[in-house]
Short mmCIF file of C-alpha atoms in Angstrom, two decimals:
data_model
loop_
_atom_site.label_atom_id
_atom_site.label_comp_id
_atom_site.label_asym_id
_atom_site.label_seq_id
_atom_site.Cartn_x
_atom_site.Cartn_y
_atom_site.Cartn_z
CA UNK A 30 30.34 0.52 -10.26
CA UNK A 31 29.92 3.87 -11.57
CA UNK A 32 26.52 3.32 -12.74
CA UNK A 33 25.30 2.61 -9.36
CA UNK A 34 25.55 6.41 -8.41
CA UNK A 35 23.66 5.83 -4.61
CA UNK A 36 21.08 4.27 -6.22
CA UNK A 37 20.02 7.15 -8.37
CA UNK A 38 21.09 5.46 -11.61
CA UNK A 39 19.98 1.83 -12.30
CA UNK A 40 20.89 -0.47 -15.41
CA UNK A 41 18.77 -2.90 -16.35
CA UNK A 42 19.69 -4.92 -19.66
CA UNK A 43 19.76 -2.12 -22.18
CA UNK A 44 17.93 0.21 -20.13
CA UNK A 45 19.32 2.98 -17.92
CA UNK A 46 16.66 4.49 -15.20
CA UNK A 47 17.96 7.63 -13.71
CA UNK A 48 16.45 10.40 -11.49
CA UNK A 49 17.37 14.25 -11.64
CA UNK A 50 15.78 14.18 -7.91
CA UNK A 51 12.91 16.80 -9.18
CA UNK A 52 9.38 16.85 -8.08
CA UNK A 53 7.34 18.03 -11.13
CA UNK A 54 3.74 17.68 -12.56
CA UNK A 55 3.31 14.71 -15.08
CA UNK A 56 4.14 16.97 -18.26
CA UNK A 57 7.15 18.72 -16.93
CA UNK A 58 8.47 15.54 -15.86
CA UNK A 59 7.83 13.85 -19.47
CA UNK A 60 9.42 16.86 -21.12
CA UNK A 61 12.73 16.97 -18.68
CA UNK A 62 13.32 13.24 -19.68
CA UNK A 63 12.14 13.68 -23.39
CA UNK A 64 14.78 16.91 -23.39
CA UNK A 65 17.70 14.64 -22.65
CA UNK A 66 16.73 12.01 -25.17
CA UNK A 67 15.01 9.61 -22.89
CA UNK A 68 11.28 9.00 -21.82
CA UNK A 69 9.40 8.49 -18.27
CA UNK A 70 10.34 5.30 -16.93
CA UNK A 71 8.27 2.66 -17.83
CA UNK A 72 8.85 -0.74 -16.72
CA UNK A 73 7.77 -3.65 -18.42
CA UNK A 74 8.79 -6.33 -16.41
CA UNK A 75 9.53 -7.20 -12.49
CA UNK A 76 12.93 -6.49 -12.47
CA UNK A 77 12.43 -3.12 -14.44
CA UNK A 78 9.81 -2.10 -11.90
CA UNK A 79 12.68 -3.34 -9.22
CA UNK A 80 15.13 -0.88 -10.79
CA UNK A 81 12.31 2.00 -10.85
CA UNK A 82 11.67 1.25 -6.87
CA UNK A 83 15.15 1.50 -6.13
CA UNK A 84 15.50 5.01 -7.13
CA UNK A 85 12.00 5.74 -5.79
CA UNK A 86 13.27 4.19 -1.94
CA UNK A 87 16.60 6.27 -2.52
CA UNK A 88 14.44 9.89 -2.62
CA UNK A 89 11.38 8.13 -0.69
CA UNK A 90 9.18 9.78 -3.12
CA UNK A 91 6.40 8.53 -4.78
CA UNK A 92 7.41 8.91 -8.94
CA UNK A 93 5.26 9.32 -12.12
CA UNK A 94 5.55 6.39 -14.62
CA UNK A 95 5.27 6.47 -18.49
CA UNK A 96 1.92 4.98 -18.71
CA UNK A 97 -1.54 7.04 -19.31
CA UNK A 98 -4.93 6.30 -19.28
CA UNK A 99 -6.44 4.94 -22.92
CA UNK A 100 -9.69 6.82 -24.02
CA UNK A 101 -11.16 4.01 -22.54
CA UNK A 102 -11.79 4.79 -18.68
CA UNK A 103 -9.77 2.55 -16.12
CA UNK A 104 -7.86 1.55 -19.20
CA UNK A 105 -4.07 2.16 -19.20
CA UNK A 106 -1.25 2.02 -21.89
CA UNK A 107 2.16 3.15 -22.95
CA UNK A 108 2.71 6.51 -24.15
CA UNK A 109 2.98 5.69 -27.69
CA UNK A 110 -0.64 3.68 -27.41
CA UNK A 111 0.27 0.14 -26.83
CA UNK A 112 -1.40 -1.79 -24.38
CA UNK A 113 0.38 -2.49 -21.19
CA UNK A 114 2.27 -5.94 -21.24
CA UNK A 115 3.11 -5.65 -17.33
CA UNK A 116 1.19 -3.67 -14.48
CA UNK A 117 1.64 -3.92 -10.89
CA UNK A 118 -1.38 -2.31 -9.68
CA UNK A 119 -1.90 -1.60 -6.04
CA UNK A 120 -4.74 -3.34 -4.44
CA UNK A 121 -8.18 -1.76 -5.82
CA UNK A 122 -6.18 -0.17 -8.36
CA UNK A 123 -6.75 1.73 -10.71
CA UNK A 124 -9.74 3.30 -9.62
CA UNK A 125 -10.17 6.57 -10.67
CA UNK A 126 -12.03 5.87 -13.58
CA UNK A 127 -10.96 8.62 -16.34
CA UNK A 128 -10.35 11.33 -13.39
CA UNK A 129 -6.65 10.02 -12.61
CA UNK A 130 -4.99 9.80 -16.09
CA UNK A 131 -1.70 9.32 -14.99
CA UNK A 132 0.39 6.38 -12.83
CA UNK A 133 2.61 6.98 -9.76
CA UNK A 134 5.11 4.45 -8.31
CA UNK A 135 4.47 4.22 -4.70
CA UNK A 136 7.48 3.30 -2.17
CA UNK A 137 6.56 -0.53 -2.42
CA UNK A 138 6.88 -0.76 -6.04
CA UNK A 139 2.96 -0.71 -6.28
CA UNK A 140 1.13 1.42 -8.80
CA UNK A 141 -1.79 3.86 -8.52
CA UNK A 142 -3.73 5.95 -10.97
CA UNK A 143 -3.27 9.76 -9.90
CA UNK A 144 -3.97 13.01 -11.22
CA UNK A 145 -1.49 14.50 -13.49
CA UNK A 146 -1.02 17.78 -11.80
CA UNK A 147 0.40 16.34 -8.50
CA UNK A 148 4.13 16.62 -7.87
CA UNK A 149 6.24 13.60 -7.97
CA UNK A 150 9.26 12.35 -8.29
CA UNK A 151 10.75 12.24 -12.12
CA UNK A 152 12.57 8.80 -13.14
CA UNK A 153 13.68 8.80 -16.86
CA UNK A 154 14.72 5.75 -19.03
CA UNK A 155 17.30 5.88 -21.40
#
């Protein structure tokens, strides 16, 4: 199917995940997704997490997710401030306790809290 585009585009239910292949900091990644009418990839269940992982594996690069630390250190939420209803944290993560406010996906699909200044793969959802 056209949507498979070398694994760089994944469709799950109503959502489409796509990457431009660029590695930038969190705010630049979010901005480039919003400019095209989407937002950063925000997996809300295992199936969506796997779709994002497929793109991560395609580039073999860690990617930012559309998840941020809330006012309470160690608690994470969606970009609109609602609590997470699905997580896939790596063992012993999140551990930044207020110092790592963004979230990245590893090449095994697990999540890690990370400083927002790192350069990570941009994956958007539409």
